[in-house]
CSV table of C-alpha atoms and ligand atoms in Angstrom, one decimal:
chain,number,residue,atom,x,y,z
A,1,UNK,CA,76.3,85.8,96.8
A,2,UNK,CA,78.8,84.1,99.0
A,3,UNK,CA,81.0,86.3,101.0
A,4,UNK,CA,83.9,85.3,103.4
A,5,UNK,CA,84.6,87.9,106.0
A,6,UNK,CA,88.0,87.3,107.5
A,7,UNK,CA,88.6,89.1,110.8
A,8,UNK,CA,92.0,89.3,112.5
A,9,UNK,CA,92.9,90.5,115.9
A,10,UNK,CA,92.6,94.2,116.2
A,11,UNK,CA,90.3,96.4,118.2
A,12,UNK,CA,88.5,97.4,115.1
A,13,UNK,CA,87.0,93.7,115.1
A,14,UNK,CA,84.0,95.2,116.9
A,15,UNK,CA,83.3,97.3,113.7
A,16,UNK,CA,83.4,94.2,111.6
A,17,UNK,CA,80.3,93.1,113.3
A,18,UNK,CA,78.5,96.0,111.4
A,19,UNK,CA,80.0,94.9,108.1
A,20,UNK,CA,78.7,91.3,108.5
A,21,UNK,CA,75.3,92.6,109.5
A,22,UNK,CA,74.9,95.0,106.5
A,23,UNK,CA,76.0,92.2,104.1
A,24,UNK,CA,73.4,89.8,105.7
A,25,UNK,CA,70.8,92.6,105.3
A,26,UNK,CA,71.8,92.9,101.8
A,27,UNK,CA,70.7,89.3,101.3
A,28,UNK,CA,74.3,87.7,101.0
A,29,UNK,CA,75.5,84.5,102.7
A,30,UNK,CA,78.3,85.7,105.0
A,31,UNK,CA,80.8,83.4,106.4
A,32,UNK,CA,82.9,84.8,109.1
A,33,UNK,CA,86.4,83.4,109.5
A,34,UNK,CA,88.1,85.0,112.6
A,35,UNK,CA,91.5,84.3,113.7
A,36,UNK,CA,92.1,83.0,117.2
A,37,UNK,CA,93.3,86.4,118.1
A,38,UNK,CA,90.2,88.0,116.7
A,39,UNK,CA,88.0,85.9,119.1
A,40,UNK,CA,89.9,87.7,122.0
A,41,UNK,CA,88.1,90.8,120.8
A,42,UNK,CA,84.6,89.6,119.5
A,43,UNK,CA,83.5,86.2,120.6
A,44,UNK,CA,82.2,83.4,118.3
A,45,UNK,CA,78.5,83.7,119.5
A,46,UNK,CA,78.4,87.3,118.2
A,47,UNK,CA,79.7,86.2,114.8
A,48,UNK,CA,77.4,83.1,114.6
A,49,UNK,CA,74.2,85.1,115.6
A,50,UNK,CA,75.0,88.0,113.2
A,51,UNK,CA,76.0,85.8,110.3
A,52,UNK,CA,73.6,82.9,111.0
A,53,UNK,CA,76.3,80.6,109.9
A,54,UNK,CA,78.6,78.2,111.9
A,55,UNK,CA,81.9,80.0,112.7
A,56,UNK,CA,85.3,78.1,113.1
A,57,UNK,CA,88.9,79.2,113.2
A,58,UNK,CA,90.7,75.9,112.8
A,59,UNK,CA,91.2,73.7,109.7
A,60,UNK,CA,90.5,70.7,112.0
A,61,UNK,CA,86.8,71.5,112.5
A,62,UNK,CA,84.1,70.3,110.0
A,63,UNK,CA,86.8,68.3,108.2
A,64,UNK,CA,84.1,66.2,106.4
A,65,UNK,CA,83.1,69.4,104.5
A,66,UNK,CA,86.7,70.1,103.5
A,67,UNK,CA,86.0,73.5,104.9
A,68,UNK,CA,89.5,74.6,104.8
A,69,UNK,CA,89.3,74.9,101.0
A,70,UNK,CA,85.5,74.9,100.3
A,71,UNK,CA,85.0,78.3,101.9
A,72,UNK,CA,87.4,79.9,99.5
A,73,UNK,CA,86.4,77.9,96.5
A,74,UNK,CA,82.9,78.9,96.9
A,75,UNK,CA,83.2,82.5,97.8
A,76,UNK,CA,82.4,85.3,95.3
A,77,UNK,CA,84.3,87.8,97.5
A,78,UNK,CA,86.7,87.6,100.4
A,79,UNK,CA,87.0,90.5,102.7
A,80,UNK,CA,89.6,90.8,105.5
A,81,UNK,CA,88.6,93.5,107.9
A,82,UNK,CA,90.2,94.5,110.0
A,83,UNK,CA,93.5,93.3,108.5
A,84,UNK,CA,96.2,93.3,111.2
A,85,UNK,CA,99.9,93.9,110.4
A,86,UNK,CA,100.4,90.1,111.3
A,87,UNK,CA,97.7,89.0,109.0
A,88,UNK,CA,98.9,91.1,106.0
A,89,UNK,CA,102.4,89.6,106.5
A,90,UNK,CA,100.9,86.0,106.6
A,91,UNK,CA,98.9,86.8,103.5
A,92,UNK,CA,101.9,88.1,101.6
A,93,UNK,CA,103.9,85.0,102.6
A,94,UNK,CA,101.0,82.5,101.9
A,95,UNK,CA,101.0,81.1,105.4
A,96,UNK,CA,98.2,78.7,105.8
A,97,UNK,CA,98.0,77.4,109.4
A,98,UNK,CA,94.6,78.5,110.2
A,99,UNK,CA,91.2,78.6,108.4
A,100,UNK,CA,91.7,82.1,107.2
A,101,UNK,CA,95.1,81.4,105.6
A,102,UNK,CA,93.8,78.3,103.8
A,103,UNK,CA,90.7,80.1,102.6
A,104,UNK,CA,92.8,82.9,101.2
A,105,UNK,CA,95.0,80.6,99.3
A,106,UNK,CA,92.1,78.4,98.0
A,107,UNK,CA,90.1,81.3,96.7
A,108,UNK,CA,90.0,82.7,93.2
A,109,UNK,CA,87.5,85.4,94.2
A,110,UNK,CA,88.5,89.0,94.6
A,111,UNK,CA,89.9,89.9,97.9
A,112,UNK,CA,89.3,93.2,99.7
A,113,UNK,CA,91.4,94.2,102.7
A,114,UNK,CA,90.9,96.9,105.2
A,115,UNK,CA,94.0,97.4,107.3
A,116,UNK,CA,93.8,98.6,110.8
A,117,UNK,CA,96.8,99.2,113.1
A,118,UNK,CA,98.9,102.0,114.7
A,119,UNK,CA,100.5,104.4,112.3
A,120,UNK,CA,104.0,103.2,113.1
A,121,UNK,CA,103.1,99.7,112.3
A,122,UNK,CA,101.3,100.7,109.1
A,123,UNK,CA,104.2,102.7,107.9
A,124,UNK,CA,106.8,100.2,108.9
A,125,UNK,CA,108.7,99.1,105.7
A,126,UNK,CA,107.8,95.5,106.4
A,127,UNK,CA,104.2,96.2,106.4
A,128,UNK,CA,104.4,98.5,103.4
A,129,UNK,CA,106.3,95.8,101.5
A,130,UNK,CA,103.7,93.2,102.3
A,131,UNK,CA,101.0,95.5,101.2
A,132,UNK,CA,102.8,96.1,97.9
A,133,UNK,CA,103.1,92.4,97.4
A,134,UNK,CA,99.4,92.0,97.9
A,135,UNK,CA,98.6,94.8,95.6
A,136,UNK,CA,100.8,93.4,92.9
A,137,UNK,CA,98.7,90.2,93.2
A,138,UNK,CA,95.4,92.1,92.6
A,139,UNK,CA,94.3,92.3,96.2
A,140,UNK,CA,92.3,95.4,96.7
A,141,UNK,CA,92.9,97.8,99.6
A,142,UNK,CA,90.4,100.1,101.3
A,143,UNK,CA,92.0,102.6,103.7
A,144,UNK,CA,93.6,102.8,106.1
A,145,UNK,CA,92.1,106.2,107.0
A,146,UNK,CA,93.8,109.0,108.7
A,147,UNK,CA,92.1,109.5,112.1
A,148,UNK,CA,91.7,108.5,115.8
A,149,UNK,CA,93.3,105.3,116.7
A,150,UNK,CA,93.0,103.2,119.9
A,151,UNK,CA,94.0,105.3,123.0
A,152,UNK,CA,94.9,108.8,122.4
A,153,UNK,CA,96.9,108.3,119.1
A,154,UNK,CA,95.8,109.6,115.8
A,155,UNK,CA,97.1,109.2,112.2
A,156,UNK,CA,97.1,106.9,109.3
A,157,UNK,CA,96.1,103.4,110.4
A,158,UNK,CA,92.4,103.6,111.3
A,159,UNK,CA,90.2,101.1,109.6
A,160,UNK,CA,87.8,102.5,106.9
A,161,UNK,CA,84.1,103.0,108.1
A,162,UNK,CA,82.1,99.8,107.9
A,163,UNK,CA,79.7,101.6,105.4
A,164,UNK,CA,82.6,102.4,103.1
A,165,UNK,CA,83.9,98.9,103.3
A,166,UNK,CA,80.4,97.4,102.5
A,167,UNK,CA,80.0,100.0,99.6
A,168,UNK,CA,83.4,98.9,98.1
A,169,UNK,CA,82.4,95.1,98.7
A,170,UNK,CA,79.0,95.6,96.9
A,171,UNK,CA,80.8,97.4,94.0
A,172,UNK,CA,83.3,94.5,93.7
A,173,UNK,CA,80.4,92.0,93.6
A,174,UNK,CA,78.6,94.0,91.0
A,175,UNK,CA,81.7,94.2,88.9
A,176,UNK,CA,81.8,90.3,89.1
A,177,UNK,CA,78.4,90.4,87.8
A,178,UNK,CA,79.2,92.7,84.8
A,179,UNK,CA,82.3,90.8,83.9
A,180,UNK,CA,84.9,93.5,82.7
A,181,UNK,CA,82.6,95.1,80.1
A,182,UNK,CA,85.1,97.9,79.6
A,183,UNK,CA,88.2,95.8,79.0
A,184,UNK,CA,90.3,97.3,76.4
A,185,UNK,CA,88.5,100.7,76.5
A,186,UNK,CA,90.6,103.7,77.2
A,187,UNK,CA,88.6,106.2,79.4
A,188,UNK,CA,89.6,109.7,80.3
A,189,UNK,CA,87.7,111.3,83.2
A,190,UNK,CA,88.1,114.7,84.8
A,191,UNK,CA,87.2,115.3,88.5
A,192,UNK,CA,87.4,118.0,91.0
A,193,UNK,CA,87.0,121.8,90.7
A,194,UNK,CA,89.3,124.2,88.7
A,195,UNK,CA,91.1,127.1,90.5
A,196,UNK,CA,91.6,130.3,88.7
A,197,UNK,CA,94.5,132.2,90.4
A,198,UNK,CA,94.1,135.9,91.4
A,199,UNK,CA,97.6,136.2,92.9
A,200,UNK,CA,100.1,133.8,94.4
A,201,UNK,CA,97.9,133.1,97.3
A,202,UNK,CA,94.3,133.5,96.2
A,203,UNK,CA,92.0,131.8,93.6
A,204,UNK,CA,88.4,131.6,92.5
A,205,UNK,CA,87.3,128.0,92.9
A,206,UNK,CA,84.2,126.0,93.4
A,207,UNK,CA,82.8,123.4,96.0
A,208,UNK,CA,83.4,120.2,93.9
A,209,UNK,CA,85.2,117.6,95.9
A,210,UNK,CA,85.9,115.3,93.0
A,211,UNK,CA,84.0,112.4,94.6
A,212,UNK,CA,81.7,111.7,91.7
A,213,UNK,CA,84.5,111.8,89.1
A,214,UNK,CA,86.8,109.7,91.1
A,215,UNK,CA,84.0,107.2,91.5
A,216,UNK,CA,83.6,107.0,87.8
A,217,UNK,CA,87.4,106.4,87.5
A,218,UNK,CA,87.2,103.6,90.3
A,219,UNK,CA,84.2,102.0,88.8
A,220,UNK,CA,85.5,102.0,85.1
A,221,UNK,CA,88.9,100.6,86.4
A,222,UNK,CA,86.9,97.9,88.1
A,223,UNK,CA,85.2,97.1,84.9
A,224,UNK,CA,88.5,96.6,83.1
A,225,UNK,CA,89.1,100.2,81.5
A,226,UNK,CA,92.4,101.8,81.2
A,227,UNK,CA,91.6,105.0,83.0
A,228,UNK,CA,93.3,108.5,83.0
A,229,UNK,CA,92.1,110.6,85.7
A,230,UNK,CA,92.5,114.3,85.3
A,231,UNK,CA,92.4,115.4,88.9
A,232,UNK,CA,91.6,119.1,89.6
A,233,UNK,CA,92.4,120.0,93.3
A,234,UNK,CA,91.1,116.8,94.9
A,235,UNK,CA,92.0,115.9,98.5
A,236,UNK,CA,94.4,113.0,98.8
A,237,UNK,CA,92.0,111.0,101.0
A,238,UNK,CA,89.4,111.0,98.0
A,239,UNK,CA,92.0,110.0,95.5
A,240,UNK,CA,93.1,107.1,97.9
A,241,UNK,CA,90.3,105.0,96.2
A,242,UNK,CA,92.1,105.0,92.9
A,243,UNK,CA,95.8,105.5,93.8
A,244,UNK,CA,96.5,101.9,94.2
A,245,UNK,CA,94.8,100.7,91.0
A,246,UNK,CA,97.4,99.9,88.4
A,247,UNK,CA,94.9,100.6,85.6
A,248,UNK,CA,94.4,104.2,86.7
A,249,UNK,CA,96.8,107.0,85.8
A,250,UNK,CA,96.3,110.2,87.7
A,251,UNK,CA,97.2,113.6,86.1
A,252,UNK,CA,96.9,116.6,88.3
A,253,UNK,CA,95.8,120.0,87.1
A,254,UNK,CA,94.9,123.3,88.6
A,255,UNK,CA,93.2,125.7,86.4
A,256,UNK,CA,90.7,125.4,83.4
A,257,UNK,CA,93.4,126.1,81.0
A,258,UNK,CA,95.7,123.5,82.3
A,259,UNK,CA,92.8,121.0,82.3
A,260,UNK,CA,92.1,121.9,78.6
A,261,UNK,CA,95.7,121.1,77.6
A,262,UNK,CA,95.7,117.7,79.2
A,263,UNK,CA,92.0,116.9,78.2
A,264,UNK,CA,92.7,117.7,74.6
A,265,UNK,CA,96.0,115.6,74.6
A,266,UNK,CA,94.4,112.6,76.4
A,267,UNK,CA,91.3,112.6,74.5
A,268,UNK,CA,93.3,112.1,71.4
A,269,UNK,CA,93.7,108.4,72.2
A,270,UNK,CA,90.6,107.9,74.3
A,271,UNK,CA,87.5,105.9,73.5
A,272,UNK,CA,85.5,107.6,76.1
A,273,UNK,CA,85.8,111.0,77.7
A,274,UNK,CA,83.8,111.8,80.9
A,275,UNK,CA,84.1,115.4,81.9
A,276,UNK,CA,83.0,115.4,85.6
A,277,UNK,CA,85.2,118.3,86.8
A,278,UNK,CA,83.5,121.7,87.7
A,279,UNK,CA,85.3,123.9,85.3
A,280,UNK,CA,85.4,127.7,85.9
A,281,UNK,CA,83.7,129.5,83.0
A,282,UNK,CA,85.9,132.6,83.6
A,283,UNK,CA,89.5,133.4,84.8
A,284,UNK,CA,91.0,136.5,86.2
A,285,UNK,CA,92.2,138.7,83.2
A,286,UNK,CA,95.5,139.7,84.9
A,287,UNK,CA,97.0,137.4,87.4
A,288,UNK,CA,99.2,139.4,89.8
A,289,UNK,CA,102.7,138.3,90.2
A,290,UNK,CA,102.7,139.3,93.9
A,291,UNK,CA,100.1,139.2,96.7
A,292,UNK,CA,97.4,141.8,96.3
A,293,UNK,CA,97.4,143.9,99.4
A,294,UNK,CA,94.5,145.8,100.8
A,295,UNK,CA,96.7,148.9,101.3
A,296,UNK,CA,97.5,148.9,97.6
A,297,UNK,CA,94.0,148.3,96.0
A,298,UNK,CA,92.2,150.3,98.7
A,299,UNK,CA,88.6,151.4,98.8
A,300,UNK,CA,85.4,149.6,99.7
A,301,UNK,CA,85.1,148.0,96.3
A,302,UNK,CA,87.5,145.7,94.5
A,303,UNK,CA,86.8,145.1,90.8
A,304,UNK,CA,88.4,141.9,89.4
A,305,UNK,CA,88.2,141.7,85.5
A,306,UNK,CA,87.3,138.2,84.4
A,307,UNK,CA,87.6,136.9,80.9
A,308,UNK,CA,86.0,133.7,79.5
A,309,UNK,CA,87.6,130.4,79.6
A,310,UNK,CA,87.7,128.1,76.6
A,311,UNK,CA,84.6,125.6,76.5
A,312,UNK,CA,86.5,122.4,76.9
A,313,UNK,CA,83.6,120.0,76.7
A,314,UNK,CA,82.2,121.6,73.6
A,315,UNK,CA,85.8,121.5,72.0
A,316,UNK,CA,86.1,117.8,72.8
A,317,UNK,CA,82.6,117.1,71.4
A,318,UNK,CA,83.4,119.1,68.2
A,319,UNK,CA,86.7,117.4,67.6
A,320,UNK,CA,85.7,113.9,68.5
A,321,UNK,CA,86.8,110.9,66.5
A,322,UNK,CA,84.3,108.5,64.9
A,323,UNK,CA,83.1,106.1,67.6
A,324,UNK,CA,84.3,108.1,70.5
A,325,UNK,CA,81.8,108.8,73.3
A,326,UNK,CA,81.8,112.1,74.9
A,327,UNK,CA,80.0,112.5,78.2
A,328,UNK,CA,79.3,115.7,80.1
A,329,UNK,CA,78.2,116.5,83.4
A,330,UNK,CA,75.7,119.4,84.4
A,331,UNK,CA,75.4,120.5,87.9
A,332,UNK,CA,72.5,122.7,88.1
A,333,UNK,CA,70.3,124.4,90.9
A,334,UNK,CA,66.7,123.9,90.0
A,335,UNK,CA,63.4,124.0,92.0
A,336,UNK,CA,62.2,120.6,90.8
A,337,UNK,CA,63.3,117.6,88.7
A,338,UNK,CA,61.6,118.7,85.6
A,339,UNK,CA,63.3,122.2,85.5
A,340,UNK,CA,66.7,120.3,86.3
A,341,UNK,CA,66.3,118.1,83.4
A,342,UNK,CA,65.3,121.0,81.2
A,343,UNK,CA,68.4,123.0,82.2
A,344,UNK,CA,70.4,119.8,81.3
A,345,UNK,CA,68.7,119.5,77.8
A,346,UNK,CA,69.7,123.1,77.1
A,347,UNK,CA,73.3,122.4,78.2
A,348,UNK,CA,73.3,119.2,75.9
A,349,UNK,CA,72.3,121.3,73.0
A,350,UNK,CA,75.0,123.8,73.6
A,351,UNK,CA,77.8,121.2,74.1
A,352,UNK,CA,76.9,118.6,71.5
A,353,UNK,CA,77.9,115.6,73.7
A,354,UNK,CA,76.7,112.0,73.4
A,355,UNK,CA,75.6,111.6,77.0
A,356,UNK,CA,75.0,114.2,79.7
A,357,UNK,CA,74.7,113.3,83.4
A,358,UNK,CA,72.6,116.0,85.2
A,359,UNK,CA,72.6,116.4,88.9
A,360,UNK,CA,71.2,118.8,91.3
A,361,UNK,CA,73.6,121.0,93.3
A,362,UNK,CA,72.8,123.6,96.0
A,363,UNK,CA,73.9,124.7,99.5
A,364,UNK,CA,73.3,121.3,100.9
A,365,UNK,CA,73.3,118.9,98.0
A,366,UNK,CA,75.6,117.5,95.3
A,367,UNK,CA,79.0,118.6,96.4
A,368,UNK,CA,80.5,117.1,99.5
A,369,UNK,CA,77.9,114.6,99.9
A,370,UNK,CA,78.4,110.8,99.6
A,371,UNK,CA,75.0,110.3,97.7
A,372,UNK,CA,73.9,111.5,94.3
A,373,UNK,CA,71.1,111.3,91.7
A,374,UNK,CA,72.0,111.4,88.1
A,375,UNK,CA,69.6,112.0,85.3
A,376,UNK,CA,71.3,110.6,82.1
A,377,UNK,CA,70.2,112.3,78.9
A,378,UNK,CA,71.1,110.9,75.4
A,379,UNK,CA,72.2,113.2,72.6
A,380,UNK,CA,68.6,113.9,71.4
A,381,UNK,CA,67.7,115.1,75.0
A,382,UNK,CA,65.7,111.9,76.0
A,383,UNK,CA,66.0,110.8,79.6
A,384,UNK,CA,67.6,107.2,79.2
A,385,UNK,CA,68.3,106.5,82.8
A,386,UNK,CA,68.0,107.8,86.4
A,387,UNK,CA,70.5,106.4,89.0
A,388,UNK,CA,70.4,107.2,92.6
A,389,UNK,CA,72.6,106.0,95.6
A,390,UNK,CA,76.2,106.4,96.6
A,391,UNK,CA,78.5,108.0,94.1
A,392,UNK,CA,80.0,104.6,93.6
A,393,UNK,CA,76.5,103.3,92.6
A,394,UNK,CA,75.7,106.3,90.4
A,395,UNK,CA,79.0,105.8,88.7
A,396,UNK,CA,78.1,102.2,87.8
A,397,UNK,CA,74.8,103.4,86.5
A,398,UNK,CA,76.5,106.0,84.3
A,399,UNK,CA,79.0,103.4,82.9
A,400,UNK,CA,76.0,101.1,82.1
A,401,UNK,CA,74.8,103.9,79.7
A,402,UNK,CA,78.3,104.4,78.4
A,403,UNK,CA,78.7,100.7,77.7
A,404,UNK,CA,75.3,100.7,75.8
A,405,UNK,CA,76.4,103.8,73.8
A,406,UNK,CA,79.8,102.3,72.9
A,407,UNK,CA,78.1,99.2,71.6
A,408,UNK,CA,76.2,101.4,69.0
A,409,UNK,CA,78.8,104.1,68.5
A,410,UNK,CA,81.4,101.9,66.8
B,501,FMN,C1,94.4,95.4,122.6
B,501,FMN,C2,95.1,95.0,121.4
B,501,FMN,C3,94.9,95.7,120.2
B,501,FMN,C4,95.5,95.4,119.0
B,501,FMN,N1,95.2,96.1,117.9
B,501,FMN,C5,95.8,95.8,116.8
B,501,FMN,C6,95.6,96.4,115.6
B,501,FMN,O1,94.7,97.3,115.5
B,501,FMN,N2,96.3,96.2,114.5
B,501,FMN,C7,97.2,95.1,114.5
B,501,FMN,O2,98.0,95.0,113.5
B,501,FMN,N3,97.5,94.5,115.7
B,501,FMN,C8,96.8,94.8,116.8
B,501,FMN,N4,97.1,94.0,117.9
B,501,FMN,C9,98.2,93.0,117.8
B,501,FMN,C10,97.6,91.7,117.2
B,501,FMN,O3,96.5,91.3,118.0
B,501,FMN,C11,98.6,90.6,117.1
B,501,FMN,O4,99.6,91.0,116.3
B,501,FMN,C12,98.0,89.2,116.8
B,501,FMN,O5,99.1,88.4,116.7
B,501,FMN,C13,97.2,89.4,115.4
B,501,FMN,O6,97.0,88.1,115.0
B,501,FMN,P1,96.0,87.7,113.8
B,501,FMN,O7,96.6,88.6,112.7
B,501,FMN,O8,96.2,86.4,113.5
B,501,FMN,O9,94.6,88.1,114.2
B,501,FMN,C14,96.5,94.4,119.1
B,501,FMN,C15,96.7,93.7,120.3
B,501,FMN,C16,96.1,94.0,121.5
B,501,FMN,C17,96.3,93.3,122.8
């Protein structure tokens, strides 16, 4: 596909070289459009060599090709990385006195911007207002991340890592290929891990980061669904992927019981429910009103009585409306793929869901990682799809199975 990579004048321009390179490696035609200031940081020969395309900054070069509009018109995706405060302001105002400005106005392709600047510049009301204008026009943002900036500073403003930007760009391109196949669908997805309080300061939790469920929310929103994300104890940096999307509503919950209340409520009007959150099977029988002190409980052993939590997924499957698709997740520790899938089949039979996504978890896999493999089982236990890759990619694979199920469930 045709990708325009706009590069503006920030230190992070050197990282954009990696973005161009990865996209070329993926087989895309990459047209780099730097601003004049960007060329102060990384020169034209680098961009031309990496992209294998001619690079110009001015509207007065290659006039015969009407390049100032042609690049934008022919693009399937436009990325601006890094996006400086200045370039964001110019985009918001529609200024077109360079090739990047005209390209951005001429294009009807989706636009992804990766801001990069010092924290004060990013948080300035002018920059925030410009970002809000661009968001309201459907421009997608990735980052900025919180981290080390140029010099000794650190804080929000660091450009997202090239790999993340490439992953999002590829997801956006894929979405263009699938053409909003979830438009009009109301999809509820839970993500993260529940916490069962012991006392006001302690809880029983699990290692689920929420990445896979958030990736499902982001991917579904990208394919046009109206999404409700039930977020159980998820870090803000992971939620950032969906915060800005206007078709994602985020409801935060803490414990399994809280999740049950909102899941039952939201499922009432949902077409699809995906339960990706890791839900505690048990909770502490008696939550203490004050902090449990060693001096008070004493001894070498401490017994906590646990009682069973309601089975949210089985309840949703039991009460589902005709045509509604209920999708569960099974995170299992198993020695090999066959036993993993077998454990998944047993869970499927217990829960009565329409689809079950089984993934392996362990000390070093599944939880905080960016990559995943999902084995997708249909209601009868048959393995209908295996999807591997980034959590964004596996989310897309799962949605493909959901779309197929929706078309037969009606
Ligand atoms: C060393 C250096 C680093 C800079 N880094 C950034 C940056 O990360 N983000 C930013 O918004 N501006 C940064 N600037 C300021 C921009 O280069 C300046 O606003 C410029 O006009 C941007 O032009 P452009 O948006 O057309 O590329 C930097 C300037 C210098 C000299």
